[in-house]
Short mmCIF file of C-alpha atoms and ligand atoms in Angstrom, two decimals:
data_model
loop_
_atom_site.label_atom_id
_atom_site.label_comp_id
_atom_site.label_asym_id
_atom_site.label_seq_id
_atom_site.Cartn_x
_atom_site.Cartn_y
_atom_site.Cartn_z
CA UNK A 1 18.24 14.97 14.94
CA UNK A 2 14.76 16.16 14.29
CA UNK A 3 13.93 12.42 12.97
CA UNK A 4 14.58 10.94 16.17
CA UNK A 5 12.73 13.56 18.07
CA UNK A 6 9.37 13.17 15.79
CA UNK A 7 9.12 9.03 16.64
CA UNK A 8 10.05 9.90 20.14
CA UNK A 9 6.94 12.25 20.12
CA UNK A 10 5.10 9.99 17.70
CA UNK A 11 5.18 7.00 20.31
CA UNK A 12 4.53 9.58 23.22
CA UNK A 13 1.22 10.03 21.23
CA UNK A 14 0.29 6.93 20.64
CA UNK A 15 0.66 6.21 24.50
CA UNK A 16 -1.28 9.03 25.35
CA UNK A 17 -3.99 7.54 23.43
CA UNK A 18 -4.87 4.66 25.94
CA UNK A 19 -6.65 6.46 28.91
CA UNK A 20 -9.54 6.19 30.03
CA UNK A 21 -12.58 7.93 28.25
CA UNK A 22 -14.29 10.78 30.19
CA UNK A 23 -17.87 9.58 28.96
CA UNK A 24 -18.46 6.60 27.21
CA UNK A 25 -21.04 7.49 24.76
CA UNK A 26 -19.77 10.67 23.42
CA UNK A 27 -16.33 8.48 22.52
CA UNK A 28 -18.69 5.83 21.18
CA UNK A 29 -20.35 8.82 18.72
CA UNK A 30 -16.75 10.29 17.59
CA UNK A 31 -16.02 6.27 16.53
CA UNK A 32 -19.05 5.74 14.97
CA UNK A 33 -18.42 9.44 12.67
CA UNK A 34 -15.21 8.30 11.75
CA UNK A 35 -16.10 4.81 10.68
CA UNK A 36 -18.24 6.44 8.43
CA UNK A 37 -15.85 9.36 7.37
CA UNK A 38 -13.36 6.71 6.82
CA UNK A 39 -15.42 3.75 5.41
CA UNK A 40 -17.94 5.55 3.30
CA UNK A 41 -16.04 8.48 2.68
CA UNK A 42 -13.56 6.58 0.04
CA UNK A 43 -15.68 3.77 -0.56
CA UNK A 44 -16.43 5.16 -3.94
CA UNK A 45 -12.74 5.85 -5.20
CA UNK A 46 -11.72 2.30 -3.78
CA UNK A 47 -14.01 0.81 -6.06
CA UNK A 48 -13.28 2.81 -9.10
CA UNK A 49 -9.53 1.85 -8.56
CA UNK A 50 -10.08 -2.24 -7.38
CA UNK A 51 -12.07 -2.71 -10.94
CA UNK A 52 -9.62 -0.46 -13.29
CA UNK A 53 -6.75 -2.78 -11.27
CA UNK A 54 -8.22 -5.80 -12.08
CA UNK A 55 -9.38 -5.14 -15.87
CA UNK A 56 -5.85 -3.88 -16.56
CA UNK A 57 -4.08 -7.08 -14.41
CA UNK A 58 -6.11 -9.65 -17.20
CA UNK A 59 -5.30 -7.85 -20.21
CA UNK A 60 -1.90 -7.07 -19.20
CA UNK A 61 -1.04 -11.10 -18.06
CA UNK A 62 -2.91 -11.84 -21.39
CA UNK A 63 -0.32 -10.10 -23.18
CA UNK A 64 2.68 -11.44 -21.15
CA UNK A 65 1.36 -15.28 -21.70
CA UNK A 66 1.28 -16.02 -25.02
CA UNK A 67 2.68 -19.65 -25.13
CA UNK A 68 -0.19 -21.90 -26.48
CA UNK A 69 0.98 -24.39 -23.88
CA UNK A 70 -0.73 -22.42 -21.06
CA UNK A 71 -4.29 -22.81 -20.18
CA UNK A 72 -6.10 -19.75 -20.15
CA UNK A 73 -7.14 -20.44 -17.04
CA UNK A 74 -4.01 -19.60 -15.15
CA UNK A 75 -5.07 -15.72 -16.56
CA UNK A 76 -7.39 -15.60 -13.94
CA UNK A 77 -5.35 -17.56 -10.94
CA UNK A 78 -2.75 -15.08 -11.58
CA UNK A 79 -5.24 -12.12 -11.47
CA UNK A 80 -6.41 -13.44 -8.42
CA UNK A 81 -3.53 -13.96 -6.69
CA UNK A 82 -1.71 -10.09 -7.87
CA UNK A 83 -5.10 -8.56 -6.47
CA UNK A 84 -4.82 -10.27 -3.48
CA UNK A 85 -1.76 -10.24 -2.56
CA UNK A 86 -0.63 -6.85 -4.20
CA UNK A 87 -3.24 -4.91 -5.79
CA UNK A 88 -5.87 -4.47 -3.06
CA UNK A 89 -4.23 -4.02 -0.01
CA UNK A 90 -1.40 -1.96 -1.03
CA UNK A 91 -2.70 0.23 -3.76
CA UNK A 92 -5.54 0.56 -2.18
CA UNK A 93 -4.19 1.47 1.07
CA UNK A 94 -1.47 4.21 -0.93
CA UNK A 95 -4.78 5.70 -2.16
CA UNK A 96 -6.25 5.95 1.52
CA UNK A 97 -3.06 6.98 2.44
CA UNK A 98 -4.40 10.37 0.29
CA UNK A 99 -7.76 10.31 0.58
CA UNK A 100 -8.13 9.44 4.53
CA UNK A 101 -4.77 10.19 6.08
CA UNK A 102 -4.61 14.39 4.19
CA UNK A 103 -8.16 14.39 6.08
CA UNK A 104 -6.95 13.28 9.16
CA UNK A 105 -4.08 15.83 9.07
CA UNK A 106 -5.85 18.90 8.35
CA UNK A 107 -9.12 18.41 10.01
CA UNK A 108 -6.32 17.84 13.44
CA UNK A 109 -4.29 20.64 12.15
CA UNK A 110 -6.63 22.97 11.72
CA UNK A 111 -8.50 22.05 15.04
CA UNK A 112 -4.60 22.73 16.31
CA UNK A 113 -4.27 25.89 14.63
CA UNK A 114 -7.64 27.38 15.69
CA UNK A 115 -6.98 26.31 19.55
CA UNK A 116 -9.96 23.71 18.98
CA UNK A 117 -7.76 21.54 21.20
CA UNK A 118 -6.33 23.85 23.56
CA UNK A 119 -10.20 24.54 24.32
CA UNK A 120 -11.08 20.70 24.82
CA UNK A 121 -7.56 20.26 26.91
CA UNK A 122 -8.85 23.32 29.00
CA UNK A 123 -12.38 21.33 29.66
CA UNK A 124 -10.29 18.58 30.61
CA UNK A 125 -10.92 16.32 27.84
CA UNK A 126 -7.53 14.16 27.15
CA UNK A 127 -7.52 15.26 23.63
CA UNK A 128 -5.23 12.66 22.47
CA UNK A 129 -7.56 9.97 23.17
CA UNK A 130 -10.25 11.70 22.34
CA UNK A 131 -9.29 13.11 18.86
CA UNK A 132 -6.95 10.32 18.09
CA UNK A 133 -7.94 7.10 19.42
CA UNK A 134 -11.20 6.95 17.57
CA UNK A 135 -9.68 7.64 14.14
CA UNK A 136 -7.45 4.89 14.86
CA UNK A 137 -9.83 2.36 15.40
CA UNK A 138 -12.21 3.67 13.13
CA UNK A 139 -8.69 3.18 10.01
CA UNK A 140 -8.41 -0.63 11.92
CA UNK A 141 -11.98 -1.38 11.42
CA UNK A 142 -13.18 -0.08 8.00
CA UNK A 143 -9.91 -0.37 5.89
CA UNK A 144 -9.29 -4.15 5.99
CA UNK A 145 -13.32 -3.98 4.90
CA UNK A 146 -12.19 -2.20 2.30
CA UNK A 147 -9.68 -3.97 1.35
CA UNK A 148 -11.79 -7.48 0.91
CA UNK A 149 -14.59 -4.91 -1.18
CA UNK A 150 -11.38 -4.20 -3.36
CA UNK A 151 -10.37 -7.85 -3.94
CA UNK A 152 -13.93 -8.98 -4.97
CA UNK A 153 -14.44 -5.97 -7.29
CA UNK A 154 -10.94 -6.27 -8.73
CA UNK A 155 -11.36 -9.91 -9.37
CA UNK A 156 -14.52 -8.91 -11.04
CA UNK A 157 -13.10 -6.71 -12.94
CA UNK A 158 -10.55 -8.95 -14.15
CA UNK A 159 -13.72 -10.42 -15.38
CA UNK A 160 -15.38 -8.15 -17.01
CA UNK A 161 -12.57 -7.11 -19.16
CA UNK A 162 -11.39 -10.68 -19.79
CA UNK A 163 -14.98 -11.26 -21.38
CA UNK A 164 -15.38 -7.72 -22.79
CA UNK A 165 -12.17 -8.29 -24.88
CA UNK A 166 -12.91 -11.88 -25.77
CA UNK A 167 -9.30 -12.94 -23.73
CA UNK A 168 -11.41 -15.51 -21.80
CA UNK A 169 -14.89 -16.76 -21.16
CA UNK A 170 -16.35 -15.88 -17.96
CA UNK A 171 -16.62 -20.24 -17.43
CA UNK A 172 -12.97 -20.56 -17.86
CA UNK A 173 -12.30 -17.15 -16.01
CA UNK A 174 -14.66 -18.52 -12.73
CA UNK A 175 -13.10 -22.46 -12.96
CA UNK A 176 -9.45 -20.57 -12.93
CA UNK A 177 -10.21 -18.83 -9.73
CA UNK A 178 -10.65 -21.96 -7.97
CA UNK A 179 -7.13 -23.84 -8.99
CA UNK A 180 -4.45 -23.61 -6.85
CA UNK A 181 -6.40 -21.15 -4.24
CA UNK A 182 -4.61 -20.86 -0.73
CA UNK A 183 -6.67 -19.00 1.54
CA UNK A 184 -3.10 -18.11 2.80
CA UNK A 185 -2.89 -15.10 0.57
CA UNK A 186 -6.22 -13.32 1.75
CA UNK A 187 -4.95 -14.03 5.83
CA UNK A 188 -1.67 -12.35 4.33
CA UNK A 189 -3.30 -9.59 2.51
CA UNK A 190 -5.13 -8.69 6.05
CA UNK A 191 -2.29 -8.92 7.83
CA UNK A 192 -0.99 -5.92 5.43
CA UNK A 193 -4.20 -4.20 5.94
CA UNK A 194 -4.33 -3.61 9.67
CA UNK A 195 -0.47 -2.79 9.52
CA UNK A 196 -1.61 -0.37 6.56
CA UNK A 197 -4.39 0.67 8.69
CA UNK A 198 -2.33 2.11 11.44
CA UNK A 199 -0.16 3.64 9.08
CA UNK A 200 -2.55 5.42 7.41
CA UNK A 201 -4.48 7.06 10.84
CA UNK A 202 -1.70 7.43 13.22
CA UNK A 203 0.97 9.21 11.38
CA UNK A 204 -1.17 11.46 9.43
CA UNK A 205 -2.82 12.00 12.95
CA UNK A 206 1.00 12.98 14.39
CA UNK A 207 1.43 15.19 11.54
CA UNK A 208 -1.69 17.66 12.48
CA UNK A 209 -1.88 17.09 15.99
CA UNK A 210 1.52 18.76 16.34
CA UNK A 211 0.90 21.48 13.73
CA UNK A 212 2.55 24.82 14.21
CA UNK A 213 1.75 28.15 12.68
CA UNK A 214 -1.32 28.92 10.16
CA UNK A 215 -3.16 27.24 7.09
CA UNK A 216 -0.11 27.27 5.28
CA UNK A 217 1.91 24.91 7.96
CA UNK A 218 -1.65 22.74 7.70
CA UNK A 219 -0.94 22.27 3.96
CA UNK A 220 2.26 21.56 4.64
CA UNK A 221 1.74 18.87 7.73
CA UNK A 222 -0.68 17.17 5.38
CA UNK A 223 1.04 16.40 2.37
CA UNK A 224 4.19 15.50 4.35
CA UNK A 225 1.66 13.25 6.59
CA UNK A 226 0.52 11.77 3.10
CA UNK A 227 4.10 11.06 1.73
CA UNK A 228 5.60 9.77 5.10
CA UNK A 229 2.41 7.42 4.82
CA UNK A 230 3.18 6.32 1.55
CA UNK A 231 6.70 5.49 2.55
CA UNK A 232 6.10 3.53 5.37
CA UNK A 233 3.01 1.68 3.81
CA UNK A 234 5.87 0.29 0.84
CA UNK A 235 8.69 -0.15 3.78
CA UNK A 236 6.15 -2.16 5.47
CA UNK A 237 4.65 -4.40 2.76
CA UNK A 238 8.34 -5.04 1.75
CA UNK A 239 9.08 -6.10 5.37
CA UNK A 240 5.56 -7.87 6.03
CA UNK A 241 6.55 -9.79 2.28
CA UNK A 242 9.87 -10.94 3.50
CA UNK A 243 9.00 -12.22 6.61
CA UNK A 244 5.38 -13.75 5.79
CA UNK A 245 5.34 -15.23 2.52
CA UNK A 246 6.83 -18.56 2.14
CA UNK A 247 9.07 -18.50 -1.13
CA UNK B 1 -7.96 32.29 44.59
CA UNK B 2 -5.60 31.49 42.36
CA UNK B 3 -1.68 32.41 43.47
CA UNK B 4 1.01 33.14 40.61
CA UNK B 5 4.36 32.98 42.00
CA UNK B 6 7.65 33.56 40.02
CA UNK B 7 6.71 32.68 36.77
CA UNK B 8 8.94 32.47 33.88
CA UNK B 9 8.63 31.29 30.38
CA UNK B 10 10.81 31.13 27.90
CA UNK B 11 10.59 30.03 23.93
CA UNK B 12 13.66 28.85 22.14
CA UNK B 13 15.91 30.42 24.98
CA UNK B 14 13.89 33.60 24.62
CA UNK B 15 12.50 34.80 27.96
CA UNK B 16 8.53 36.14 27.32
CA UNK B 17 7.55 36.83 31.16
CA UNK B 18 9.69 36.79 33.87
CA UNK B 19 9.35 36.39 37.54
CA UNK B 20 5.46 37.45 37.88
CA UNK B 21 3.58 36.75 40.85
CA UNK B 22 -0.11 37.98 41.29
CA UNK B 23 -2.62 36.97 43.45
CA UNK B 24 -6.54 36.34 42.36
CA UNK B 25 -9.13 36.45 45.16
CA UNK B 26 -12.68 34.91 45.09
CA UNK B 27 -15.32 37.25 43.72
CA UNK B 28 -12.82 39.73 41.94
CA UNK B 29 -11.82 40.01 38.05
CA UNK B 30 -8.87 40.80 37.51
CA UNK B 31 -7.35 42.19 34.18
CA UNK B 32 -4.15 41.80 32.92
CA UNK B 33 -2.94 44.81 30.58
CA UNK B 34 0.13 45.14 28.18
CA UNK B 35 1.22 46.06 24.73
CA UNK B 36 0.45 43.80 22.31
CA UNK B 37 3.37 40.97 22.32
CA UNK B 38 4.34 41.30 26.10
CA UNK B 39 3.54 37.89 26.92
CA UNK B 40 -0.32 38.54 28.71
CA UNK B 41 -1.56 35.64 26.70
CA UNK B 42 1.35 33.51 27.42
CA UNK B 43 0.85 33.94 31.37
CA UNK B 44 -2.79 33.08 31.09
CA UNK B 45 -1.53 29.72 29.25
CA UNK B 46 0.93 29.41 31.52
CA UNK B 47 -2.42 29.57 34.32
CA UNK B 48 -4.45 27.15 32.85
CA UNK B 49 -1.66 24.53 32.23
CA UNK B 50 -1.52 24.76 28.33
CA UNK B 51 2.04 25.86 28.61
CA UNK B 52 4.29 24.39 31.32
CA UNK B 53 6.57 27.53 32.70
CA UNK B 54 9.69 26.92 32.97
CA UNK B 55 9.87 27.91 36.65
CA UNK B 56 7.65 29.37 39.52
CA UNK B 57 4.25 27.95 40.42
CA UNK B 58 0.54 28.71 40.19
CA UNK B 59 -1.90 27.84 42.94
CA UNK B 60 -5.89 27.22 42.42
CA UNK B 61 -7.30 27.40 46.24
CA UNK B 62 -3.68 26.31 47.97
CA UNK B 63 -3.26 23.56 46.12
CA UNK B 64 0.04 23.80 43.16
CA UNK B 65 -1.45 23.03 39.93
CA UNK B 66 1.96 23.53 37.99
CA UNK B 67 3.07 20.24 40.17
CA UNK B 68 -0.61 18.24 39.24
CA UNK B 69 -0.78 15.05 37.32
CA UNK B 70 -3.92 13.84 34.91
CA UNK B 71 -6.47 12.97 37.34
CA UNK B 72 -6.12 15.76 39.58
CA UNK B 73 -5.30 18.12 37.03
CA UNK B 74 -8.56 17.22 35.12
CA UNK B 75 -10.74 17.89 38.17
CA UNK B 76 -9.65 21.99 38.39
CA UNK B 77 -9.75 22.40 34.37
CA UNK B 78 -13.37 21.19 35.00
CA UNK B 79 -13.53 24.32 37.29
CA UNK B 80 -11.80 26.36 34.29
CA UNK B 81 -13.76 28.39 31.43
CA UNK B 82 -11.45 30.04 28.88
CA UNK B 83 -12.70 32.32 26.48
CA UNK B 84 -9.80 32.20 23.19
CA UNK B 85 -8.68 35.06 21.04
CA UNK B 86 -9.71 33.49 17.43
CA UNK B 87 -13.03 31.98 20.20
CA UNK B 88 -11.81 28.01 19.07
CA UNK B 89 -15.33 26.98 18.25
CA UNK B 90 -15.79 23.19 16.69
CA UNK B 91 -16.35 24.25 12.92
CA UNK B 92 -18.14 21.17 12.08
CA UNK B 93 -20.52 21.93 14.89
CA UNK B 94 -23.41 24.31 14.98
CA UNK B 95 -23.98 26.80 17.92
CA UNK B 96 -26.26 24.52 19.84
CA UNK B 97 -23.91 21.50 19.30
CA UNK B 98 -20.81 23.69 19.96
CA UNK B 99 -22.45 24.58 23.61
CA UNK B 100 -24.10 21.34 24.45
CA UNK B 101 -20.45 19.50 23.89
CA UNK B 102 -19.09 20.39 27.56
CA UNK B 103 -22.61 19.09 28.82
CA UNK B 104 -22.90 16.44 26.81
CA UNK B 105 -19.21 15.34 27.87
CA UNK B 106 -19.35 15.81 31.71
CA UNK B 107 -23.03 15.91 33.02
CA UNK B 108 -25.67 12.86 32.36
CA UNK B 109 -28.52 15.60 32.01
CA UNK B 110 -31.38 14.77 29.45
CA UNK B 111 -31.55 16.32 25.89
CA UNK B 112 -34.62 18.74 27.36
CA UNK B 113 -32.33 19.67 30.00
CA UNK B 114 -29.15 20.13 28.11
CA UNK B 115 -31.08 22.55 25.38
CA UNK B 116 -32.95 24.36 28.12
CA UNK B 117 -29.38 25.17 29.84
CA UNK B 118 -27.76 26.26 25.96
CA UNK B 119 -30.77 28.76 25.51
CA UNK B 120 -30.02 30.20 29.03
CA UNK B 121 -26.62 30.91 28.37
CA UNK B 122 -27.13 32.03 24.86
CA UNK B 123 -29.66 34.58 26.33
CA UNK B 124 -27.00 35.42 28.78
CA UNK B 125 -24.59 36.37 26.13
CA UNK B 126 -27.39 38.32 23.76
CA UNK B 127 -27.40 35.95 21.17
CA UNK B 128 -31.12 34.14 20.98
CA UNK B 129 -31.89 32.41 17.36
CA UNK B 130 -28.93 31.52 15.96
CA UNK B 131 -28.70 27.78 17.52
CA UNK B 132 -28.78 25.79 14.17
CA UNK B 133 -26.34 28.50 12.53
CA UNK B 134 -22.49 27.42 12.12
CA UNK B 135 -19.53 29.19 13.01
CA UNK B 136 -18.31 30.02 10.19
CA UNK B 137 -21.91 32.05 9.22
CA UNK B 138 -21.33 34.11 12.49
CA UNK B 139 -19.57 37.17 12.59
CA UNK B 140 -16.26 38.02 14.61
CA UNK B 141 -17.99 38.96 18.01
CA UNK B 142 -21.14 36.62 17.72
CA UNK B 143 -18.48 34.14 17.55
CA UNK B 144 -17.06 35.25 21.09
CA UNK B 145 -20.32 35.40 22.64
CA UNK B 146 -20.95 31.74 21.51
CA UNK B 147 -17.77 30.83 22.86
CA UNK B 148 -18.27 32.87 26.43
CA UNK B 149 -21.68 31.20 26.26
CA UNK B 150 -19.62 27.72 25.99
CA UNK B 151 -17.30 28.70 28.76
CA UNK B 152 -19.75 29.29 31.55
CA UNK B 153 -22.13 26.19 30.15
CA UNK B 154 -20.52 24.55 32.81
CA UNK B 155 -20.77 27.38 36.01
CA UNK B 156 -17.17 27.59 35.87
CA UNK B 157 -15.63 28.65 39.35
CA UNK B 158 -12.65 30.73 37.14
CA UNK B 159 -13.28 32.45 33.71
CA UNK B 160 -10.07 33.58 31.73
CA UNK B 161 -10.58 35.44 28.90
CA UNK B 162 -8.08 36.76 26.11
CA UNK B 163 -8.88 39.90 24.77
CA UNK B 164 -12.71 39.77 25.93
CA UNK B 165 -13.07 43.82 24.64
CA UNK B 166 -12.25 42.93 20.95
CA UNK B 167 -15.61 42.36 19.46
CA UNK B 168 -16.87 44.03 22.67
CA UNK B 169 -18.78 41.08 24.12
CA UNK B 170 -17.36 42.12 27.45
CA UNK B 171 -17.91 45.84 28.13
CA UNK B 172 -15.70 47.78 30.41
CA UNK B 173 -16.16 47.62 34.28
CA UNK B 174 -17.96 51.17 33.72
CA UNK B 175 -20.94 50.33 31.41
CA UNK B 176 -23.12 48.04 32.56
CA UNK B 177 -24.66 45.82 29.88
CA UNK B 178 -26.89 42.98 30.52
CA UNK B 179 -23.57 40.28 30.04
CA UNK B 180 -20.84 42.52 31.51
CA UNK B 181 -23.02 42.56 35.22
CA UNK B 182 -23.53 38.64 34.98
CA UNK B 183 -20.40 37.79 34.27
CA UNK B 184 -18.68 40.57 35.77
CA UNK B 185 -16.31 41.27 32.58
CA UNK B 186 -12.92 41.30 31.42
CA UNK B 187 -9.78 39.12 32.47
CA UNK B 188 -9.86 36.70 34.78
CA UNK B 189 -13.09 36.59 36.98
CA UNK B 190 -13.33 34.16 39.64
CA UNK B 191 -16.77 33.72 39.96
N1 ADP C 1 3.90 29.04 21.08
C1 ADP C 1 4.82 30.03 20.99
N2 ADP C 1 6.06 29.75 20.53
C2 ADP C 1 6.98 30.72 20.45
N3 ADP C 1 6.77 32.01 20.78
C3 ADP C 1 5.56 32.36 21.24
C4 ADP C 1 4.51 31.39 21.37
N4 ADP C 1 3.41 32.00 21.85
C5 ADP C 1 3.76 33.30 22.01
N5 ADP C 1 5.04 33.53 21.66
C6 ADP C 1 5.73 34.81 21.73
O1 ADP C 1 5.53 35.36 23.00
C7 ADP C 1 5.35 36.76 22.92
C8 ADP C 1 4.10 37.17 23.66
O2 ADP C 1 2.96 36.67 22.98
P1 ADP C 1 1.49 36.85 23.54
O3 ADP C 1 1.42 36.41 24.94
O4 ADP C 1 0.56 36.17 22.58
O5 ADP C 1 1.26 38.40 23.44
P2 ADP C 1 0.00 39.25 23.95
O6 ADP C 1 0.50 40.00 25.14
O7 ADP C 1 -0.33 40.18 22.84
O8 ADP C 1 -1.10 38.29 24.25
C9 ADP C 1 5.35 37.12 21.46
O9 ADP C 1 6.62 37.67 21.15
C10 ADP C 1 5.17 35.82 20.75
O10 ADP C 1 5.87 35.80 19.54
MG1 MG C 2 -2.86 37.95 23.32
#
């Protein structure tokens, strides 16, 4: 059972990752890169998406609510609360899932393939936590950021297109954000994050770390890496829903 | 000296060397020579720990390094060099970056110190000028000579090398170019 083999080696890796860094500052460095690989490096798309997310979430719970009976106002509490809850971490994370983990894959894969890691082992650097460990981090640190930048544009969004198509005044759209808010939702919704997080660097890291073969198997390892990811991000937030939300 | 004693590895069931034992003294290179696809790249892995054999055991000064966990392990690699076939350069990193790494990693030298040492070795390996170039605007054999030039960054005490006369950065015992009397060419050369 090759399925049961792969977590086996998958939590192997993940051990390996705790030892003890040969040289503080150099470890220090690799973090710092891949905050800003991670962080910067999709800061653009996340945006694109959280504000297309939240312009289509008002126009589309405009349409669905057409009773006169309900204050237009609950348009934007239930904006609020999809983007929060639903929108921003776990779209946002799916997208990471491509943009972030397919990176992580094939730069490891291809440092794999090229015996880029068989040279650092032979220095004696413990590639695992050297390669891994900061990429891990790095996902834990900047992707929850991301996620609360994706909740305040998507809201804003919301906002924009509520105004632009005359659905709602930006007063009304502002006073609804404020009913019935439980800072529960946004604890919640980084609670999915972090989970996410780890998703999104560790297995895609698994998938090129143990690469075999050429640049074709480095395709390969990356979109399964990206797919797994994807899986595991929905198994998770249906898991993370069904235990943590109160219904 | 390094001891090889009744090594055997196989892949997938498939035996690739069997029962070699060789012994490496101090001060000597020693080459390893086959047809392509017998396996001498495979024993060298086999010597340096990337590939655990699946019996026999390989000595570095007496001591079994087959039978070595992390710590101790760590402290002979340090002692290792390894030269790769396809050289294994960092492709995000440019020459100087690529040699300083080891340094950067394992000694606490200043930056003057660290670039001084990098444009020693590079000299050492015929290659001056090309520290801000990347790998991937060098050609096949400037490549090796970067790489040799990261291997001995750190004096290693043993140098492996795969295929060192591809790309002829390491000439034949019998010519004598400036690189191939300093490092004293080919295989494995305990220096
Ligand atoms: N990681 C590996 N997995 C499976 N087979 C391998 C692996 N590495 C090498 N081999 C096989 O071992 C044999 C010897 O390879 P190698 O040592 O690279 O040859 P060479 O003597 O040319 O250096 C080849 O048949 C090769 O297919
Ligand atoms: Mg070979």
């Amino acid at each position: 059972m090759t399925i049961f083999s792969d977590i086996g080696r998958y939590l192997l890796m993940i051990k390996g990752m705790f030892a003890r860094p040969e040289n503080g500052k150099m470890y220090w460095k690799e973090l710092i890169h891949q905050c800003t690989e991670i962080g910067f490096g999709s800061l653009g798309i996340v945006a694109i998406i959280s504000v297309f997310i939240g312009a289509v979430s008002t126009i589309q719970t405009a349409y669905q609510l057409v009773s006169p009976l309900i204050p237009p106002s609950t348009i934007a509490q239930i904006v609020r609360d999809t983007v929060v809850l639903e929108f921003a971490p776990t779209l946002v994370c799916i997208v990471l899932a491509g943009v972030a983990g397919s990176r992580i894959a094939s730069e490891l894969g291809n440092m794999r393939v090229s015996e880029q890691i068989d040279a650092l082992e032979i220095m004696g650097i413990k590639t695992k936590t050297y390669l891994v460990l900061p990429k891990v981090i790095a996902a834990l640190i900047m992707i929850p950021l991301l996620v609360v930048i994706a909740m305040a544009l998507g809201i804003w969004g919301g906002r924009l297109a509520g105004v632009a198509s005359g659905i709602i005044d930006g007063y009304t759209y502002d006073r609804g954000l404020k009913e019935f808010f439980d800072p529960y939702t946004i604890k919640f919704a980084l609670t999915k994050s972090y989970v996410f997080a780890f998703i999104i660097s560790s297995v895609p890291a698994f998938y090129g770390y143990f690469v075999k073969g050429g640049a074709l198997e480095i395709g390969r390892a990356s979109t399964k890496a990206v797919v797994v990811s994807c899986i595991l991000i929905l198994l998770f937030d249906y898991i993370l829903s069904a235990l943590l939300l109160p219904t | 000296m390094i001891e090889v004693k009744n090594i055997q590895k196989s892949f997938d069931g498939k035996i690739i060397i069997q029962d070699v034992s060789a012994v490496m003294k101090a001060g000597q290179c020693n080459l390893i020579i086959g047809a392509s696809g017998s396996g001498k790249t495979v024993l060298m892995k086999c010597m340096v720990g990337l590939f655990d054999p699946d019996h026999g055991s390989i000595l570095y000064g007496g001591h079994d390094f087959t039978a070595m966990e992390g710590r101790d392990k760590t402290e002979i690699r340090k002692e290792i060099g390894m030269l790769f076939q396809g050289s294994a350069l960092f492709d995000s990193q440019n020459v100087e970056q690529n040699i300083m790494f080891p340094l950067s990693m394992f000694t606490d030298w200043t930056y003057k110190k660290k670039l001084d040492r990098v444009n020693e070795v590079l000299n050492r390996v015929n290659l001056p000028d090309v520290n801000r170039k990347f790998p991937a605007e060098l050609s096949g054999g400037m490549k090796k000579r970067v790489a040799l030039a990261q291997a001995i960054v750190l004096n290693p005490k043993y140098l492996f090398a795969t295929n060192p006369i591809q790309g002829s950065i390491l000439k034949p015992p019998s010519s004598s170019t400036n690189s191939s009397k300093r490092s004293r060419s080919n295989i494995i050369s305990l220096l």
